[in-house]
Backbone as CSV, one residue per row, in Angstrom:
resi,resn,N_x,N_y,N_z,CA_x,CA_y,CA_z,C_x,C_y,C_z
1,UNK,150.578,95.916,134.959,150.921,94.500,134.988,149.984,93.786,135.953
2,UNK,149.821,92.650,135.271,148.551,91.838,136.122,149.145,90.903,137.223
3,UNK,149.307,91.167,138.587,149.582,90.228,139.334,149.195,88.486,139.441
4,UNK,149.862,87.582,139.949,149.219,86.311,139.514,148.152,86.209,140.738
5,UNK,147.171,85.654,140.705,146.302,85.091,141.923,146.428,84.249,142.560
6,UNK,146.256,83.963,143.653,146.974,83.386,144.421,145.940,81.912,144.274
7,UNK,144.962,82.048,143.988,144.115,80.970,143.449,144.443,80.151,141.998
8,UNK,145.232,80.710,141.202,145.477,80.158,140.163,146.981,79.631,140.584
9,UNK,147.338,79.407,141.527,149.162,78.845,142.182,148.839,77.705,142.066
10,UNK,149.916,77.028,142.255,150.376,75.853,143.053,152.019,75.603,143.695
11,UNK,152.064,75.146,144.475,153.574,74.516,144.709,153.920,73.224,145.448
12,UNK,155.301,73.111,144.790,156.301,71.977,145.423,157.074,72.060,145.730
13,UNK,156.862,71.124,146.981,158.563,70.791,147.441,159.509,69.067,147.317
14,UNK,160.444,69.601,146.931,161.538,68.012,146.856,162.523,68.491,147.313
15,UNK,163.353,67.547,147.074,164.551,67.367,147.489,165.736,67.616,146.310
16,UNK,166.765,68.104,146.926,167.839,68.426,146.171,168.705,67.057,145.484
17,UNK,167.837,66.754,144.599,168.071,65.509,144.410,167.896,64.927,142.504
18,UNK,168.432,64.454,142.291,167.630,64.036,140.696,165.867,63.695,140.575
19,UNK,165.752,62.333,141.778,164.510,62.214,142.099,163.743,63.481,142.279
20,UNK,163.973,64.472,143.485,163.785,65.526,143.201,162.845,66.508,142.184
21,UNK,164.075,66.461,141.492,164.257,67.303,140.221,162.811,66.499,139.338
22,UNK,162.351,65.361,139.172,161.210,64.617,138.712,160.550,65.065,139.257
23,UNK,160.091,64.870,140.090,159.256,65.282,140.903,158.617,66.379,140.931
24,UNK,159.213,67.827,140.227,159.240,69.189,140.804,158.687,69.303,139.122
25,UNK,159.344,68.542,138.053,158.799,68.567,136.670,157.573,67.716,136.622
26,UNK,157.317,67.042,137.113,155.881,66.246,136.933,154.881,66.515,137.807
27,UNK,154.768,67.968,138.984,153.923,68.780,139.184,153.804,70.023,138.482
28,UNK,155.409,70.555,137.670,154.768,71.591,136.985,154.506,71.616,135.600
29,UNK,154.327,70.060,135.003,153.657,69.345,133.801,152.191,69.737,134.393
30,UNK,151.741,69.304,135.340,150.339,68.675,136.041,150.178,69.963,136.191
31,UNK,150.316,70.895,136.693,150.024,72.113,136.929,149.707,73.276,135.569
32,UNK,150.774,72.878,134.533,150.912,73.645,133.283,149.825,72.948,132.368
33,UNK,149.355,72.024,132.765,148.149,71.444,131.886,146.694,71.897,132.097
34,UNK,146.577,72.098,133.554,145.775,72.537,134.427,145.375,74.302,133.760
35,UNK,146.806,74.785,133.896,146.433,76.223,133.468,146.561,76.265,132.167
36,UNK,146.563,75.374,131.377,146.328,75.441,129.483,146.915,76.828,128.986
37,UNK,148.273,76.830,129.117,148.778,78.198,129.064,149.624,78.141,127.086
38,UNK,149.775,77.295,126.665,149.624,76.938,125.291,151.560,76.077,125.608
39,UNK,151.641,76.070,124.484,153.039,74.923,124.131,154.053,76.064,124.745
40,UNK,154.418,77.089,123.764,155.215,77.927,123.937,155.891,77.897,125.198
41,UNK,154.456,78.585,125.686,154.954,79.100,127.489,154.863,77.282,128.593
42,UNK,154.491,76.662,127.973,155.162,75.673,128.369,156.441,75.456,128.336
43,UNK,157.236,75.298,127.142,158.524,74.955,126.948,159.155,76.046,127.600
44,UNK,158.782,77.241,127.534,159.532,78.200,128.334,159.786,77.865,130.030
45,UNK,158.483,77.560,130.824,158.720,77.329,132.090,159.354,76.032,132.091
46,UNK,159.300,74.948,131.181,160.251,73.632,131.694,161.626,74.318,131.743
47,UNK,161.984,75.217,130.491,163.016,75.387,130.386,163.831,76.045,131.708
48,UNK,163.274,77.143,132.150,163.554,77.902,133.147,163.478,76.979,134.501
49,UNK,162.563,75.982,135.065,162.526,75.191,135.615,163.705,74.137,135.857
50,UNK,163.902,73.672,134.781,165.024,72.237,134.782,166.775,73.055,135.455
51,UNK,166.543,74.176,134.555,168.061,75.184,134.509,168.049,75.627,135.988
52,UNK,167.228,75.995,136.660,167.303,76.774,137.709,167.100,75.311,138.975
53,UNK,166.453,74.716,139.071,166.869,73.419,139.697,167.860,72.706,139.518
54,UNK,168.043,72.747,138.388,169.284,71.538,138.175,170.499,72.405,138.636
55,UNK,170.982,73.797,138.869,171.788,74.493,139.261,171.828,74.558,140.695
56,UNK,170.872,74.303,141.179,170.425,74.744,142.655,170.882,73.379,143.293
57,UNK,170.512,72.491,142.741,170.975,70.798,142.973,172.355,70.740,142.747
58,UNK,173.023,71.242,141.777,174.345,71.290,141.482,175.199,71.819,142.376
59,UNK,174.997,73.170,142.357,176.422,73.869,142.694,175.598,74.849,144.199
60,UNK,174.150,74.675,144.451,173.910,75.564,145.308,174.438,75.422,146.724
61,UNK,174.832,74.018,147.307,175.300,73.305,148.899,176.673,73.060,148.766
62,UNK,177.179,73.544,150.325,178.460,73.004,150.561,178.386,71.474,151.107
63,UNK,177.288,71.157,151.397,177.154,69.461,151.849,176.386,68.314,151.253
64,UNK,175.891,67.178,151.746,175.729,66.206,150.645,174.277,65.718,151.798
65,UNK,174.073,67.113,152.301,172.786,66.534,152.948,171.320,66.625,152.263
66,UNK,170.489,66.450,152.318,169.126,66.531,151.750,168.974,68.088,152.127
67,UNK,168.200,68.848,151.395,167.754,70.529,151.608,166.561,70.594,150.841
68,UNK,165.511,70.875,150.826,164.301,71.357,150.350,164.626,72.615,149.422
69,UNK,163.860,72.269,148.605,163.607,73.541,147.001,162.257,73.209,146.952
70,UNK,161.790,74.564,147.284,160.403,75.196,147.100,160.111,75.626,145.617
71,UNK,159.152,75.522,145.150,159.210,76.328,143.837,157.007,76.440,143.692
72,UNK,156.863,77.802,143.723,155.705,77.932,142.997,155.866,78.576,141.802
73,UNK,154.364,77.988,141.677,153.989,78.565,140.161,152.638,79.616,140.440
74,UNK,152.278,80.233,139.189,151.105,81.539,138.813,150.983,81.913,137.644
75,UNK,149.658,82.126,137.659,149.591,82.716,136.186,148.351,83.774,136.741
76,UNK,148.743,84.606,135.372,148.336,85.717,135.598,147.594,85.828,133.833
77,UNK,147.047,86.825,133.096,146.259,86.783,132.327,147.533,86.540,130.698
78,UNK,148.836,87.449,131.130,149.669,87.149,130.521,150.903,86.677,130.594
79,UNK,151.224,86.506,131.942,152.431,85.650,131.834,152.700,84.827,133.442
80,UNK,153.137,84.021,132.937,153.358,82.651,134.128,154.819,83.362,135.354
81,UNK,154.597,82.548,136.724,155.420,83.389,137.309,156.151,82.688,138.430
82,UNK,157.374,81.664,137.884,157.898,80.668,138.937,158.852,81.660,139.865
83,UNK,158.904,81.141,141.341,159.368,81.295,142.393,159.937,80.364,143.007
84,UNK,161.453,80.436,143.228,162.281,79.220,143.374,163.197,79.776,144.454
85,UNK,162.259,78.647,145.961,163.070,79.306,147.158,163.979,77.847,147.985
86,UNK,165.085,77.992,147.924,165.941,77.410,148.749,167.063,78.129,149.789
87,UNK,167.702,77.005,150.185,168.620,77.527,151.579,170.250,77.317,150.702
88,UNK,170.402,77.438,150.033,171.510,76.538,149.549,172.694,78.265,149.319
89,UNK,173.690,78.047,148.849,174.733,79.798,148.549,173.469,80.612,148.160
90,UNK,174.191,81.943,148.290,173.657,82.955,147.915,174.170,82.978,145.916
91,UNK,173.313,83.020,145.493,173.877,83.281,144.086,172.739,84.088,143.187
92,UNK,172.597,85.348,142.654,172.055,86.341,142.138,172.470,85.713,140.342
93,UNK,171.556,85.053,139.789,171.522,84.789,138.278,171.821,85.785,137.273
94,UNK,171.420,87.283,137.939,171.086,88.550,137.084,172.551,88.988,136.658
95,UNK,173.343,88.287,137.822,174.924,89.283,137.998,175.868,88.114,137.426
96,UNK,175.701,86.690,136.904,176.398,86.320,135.923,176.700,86.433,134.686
97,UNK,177.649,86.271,134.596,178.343,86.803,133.650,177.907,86.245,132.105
98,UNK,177.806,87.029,130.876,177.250,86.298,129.945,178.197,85.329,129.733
99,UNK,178.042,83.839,128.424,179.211,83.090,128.016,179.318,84.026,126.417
100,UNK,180.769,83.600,126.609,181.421,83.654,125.060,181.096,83.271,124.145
101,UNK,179.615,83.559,123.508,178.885,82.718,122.611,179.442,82.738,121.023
102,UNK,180.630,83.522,120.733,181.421,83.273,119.973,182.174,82.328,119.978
103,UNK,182.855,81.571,121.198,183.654,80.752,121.045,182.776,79.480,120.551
104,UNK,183.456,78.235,120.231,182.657,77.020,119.676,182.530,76.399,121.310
105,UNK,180.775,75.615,120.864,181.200,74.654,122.236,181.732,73.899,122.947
106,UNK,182.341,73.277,121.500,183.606,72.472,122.247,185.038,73.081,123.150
107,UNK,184.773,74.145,122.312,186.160,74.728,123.773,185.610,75.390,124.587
108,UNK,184.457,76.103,125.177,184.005,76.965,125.430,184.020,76.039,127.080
109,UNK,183.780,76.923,128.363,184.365,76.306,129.410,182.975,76.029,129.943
110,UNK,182.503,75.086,130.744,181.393,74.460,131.040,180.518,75.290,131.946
111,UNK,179.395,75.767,131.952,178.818,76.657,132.924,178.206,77.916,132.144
112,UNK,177.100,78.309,132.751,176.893,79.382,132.201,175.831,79.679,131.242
113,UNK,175.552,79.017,130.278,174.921,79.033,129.284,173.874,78.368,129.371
114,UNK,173.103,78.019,130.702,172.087,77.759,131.219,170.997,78.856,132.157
115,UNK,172.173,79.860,132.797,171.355,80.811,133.165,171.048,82.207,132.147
116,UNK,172.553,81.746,131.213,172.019,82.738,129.685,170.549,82.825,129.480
117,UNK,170.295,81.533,129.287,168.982,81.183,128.473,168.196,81.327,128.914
118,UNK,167.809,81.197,130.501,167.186,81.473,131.316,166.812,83.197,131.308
119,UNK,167.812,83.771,131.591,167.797,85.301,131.127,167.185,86.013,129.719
120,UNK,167.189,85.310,129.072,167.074,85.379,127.694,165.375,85.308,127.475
121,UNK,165.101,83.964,128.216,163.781,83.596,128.372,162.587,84.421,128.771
122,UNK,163.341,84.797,130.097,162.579,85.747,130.558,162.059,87.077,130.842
123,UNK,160.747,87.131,131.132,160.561,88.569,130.909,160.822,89.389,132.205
124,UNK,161.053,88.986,133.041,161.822,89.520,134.439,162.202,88.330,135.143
125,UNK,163.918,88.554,135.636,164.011,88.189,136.874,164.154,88.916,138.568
126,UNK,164.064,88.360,139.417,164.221,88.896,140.707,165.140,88.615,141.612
127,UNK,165.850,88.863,142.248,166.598,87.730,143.228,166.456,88.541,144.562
128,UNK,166.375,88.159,145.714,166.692,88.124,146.866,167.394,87.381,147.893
129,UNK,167.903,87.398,148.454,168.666,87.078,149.844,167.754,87.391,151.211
130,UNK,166.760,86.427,151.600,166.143,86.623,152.470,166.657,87.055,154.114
131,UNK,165.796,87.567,155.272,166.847,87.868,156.482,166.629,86.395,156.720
132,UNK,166.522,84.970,156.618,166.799,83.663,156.657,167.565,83.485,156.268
133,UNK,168.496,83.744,155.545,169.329,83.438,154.526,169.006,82.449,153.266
134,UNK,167.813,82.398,152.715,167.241,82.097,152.174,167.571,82.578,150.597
135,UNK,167.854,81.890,149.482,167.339,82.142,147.872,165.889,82.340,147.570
136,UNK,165.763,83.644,147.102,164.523,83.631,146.948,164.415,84.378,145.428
137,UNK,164.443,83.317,143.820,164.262,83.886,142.671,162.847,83.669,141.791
138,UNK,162.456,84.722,141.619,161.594,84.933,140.582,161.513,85.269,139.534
139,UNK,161.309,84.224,138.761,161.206,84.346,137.201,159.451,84.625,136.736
140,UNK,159.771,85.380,135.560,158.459,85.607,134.942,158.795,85.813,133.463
141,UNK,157.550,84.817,133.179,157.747,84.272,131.614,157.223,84.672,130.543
142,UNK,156.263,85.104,129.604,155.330,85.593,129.173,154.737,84.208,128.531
143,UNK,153.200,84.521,128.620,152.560,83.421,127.819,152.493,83.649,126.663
144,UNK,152.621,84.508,125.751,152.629,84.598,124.356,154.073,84.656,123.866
């Protein structure tokens, strides 16, 4: 497996915030254009991107203060490789639980079926619990 280079990165930081959340997608638009990695693995990293921020913004703080979300990006010859570090709960993506994708969506209970997809998406995840107490997840996507 081809590690990413640390020359082909970039990263951002915002705020746990909607603004934020723009912000963090319109560097890794600018960034995903940059590395011409094709449509596919585009839609894949927005996807994994929006889900894993917008969760981290959601449900990651017990308070209503501002907190920084780090997130780089990499590419490597075959697959792209976001890293999404905040301070916010400890929460391991790998160890949720699948949803009831039998039930219909209308009854089906809200949650969940964002880090499905995410899982689904990807070709590895990682999680850590830094000695900071830090979130520290890595997703890796494939470009083809």
């Amino acid at each position: 497996m081809t590690q990413p280079k640390a020359a082909d990165g970039s990263r951002v930081t915002f705020a746990n915030s909607l603004a934020g959340l723009k912000q963090g997608l319109d560097a890794l638009k600018n960034w995903l254009t940059l590395a011409n990695v094709g449509q596919q693995a585009e839609d894949r990293a927005f996807l994994v991107f929006e889900e894993i921020v917008t969760n981290i913004i959601r449900y990651g703080f017990d308070d209503a203060k501002e907190h920084a979300i780090e997130v780089s990006f990499a590419r490597s010859d075959s697959e792209l490789t976001l890293i999404f570090d905040d301070d916010g709960r400890s929460l391991d993506p790998r160890k949720v639980p699948a949803p009831d994708l039998h039930r219909p969506l209308a009854t089906a209970p809200i949650g969940g079926r964002g880090i499905y997809l995410v899982r689904k998406t990807a070709k590895r995840i990682d999680y850590e619990r830094t000695p900071k107490g830090r979130n520290r997840l890595t997703v890796v996507v494939a470009l083809a």
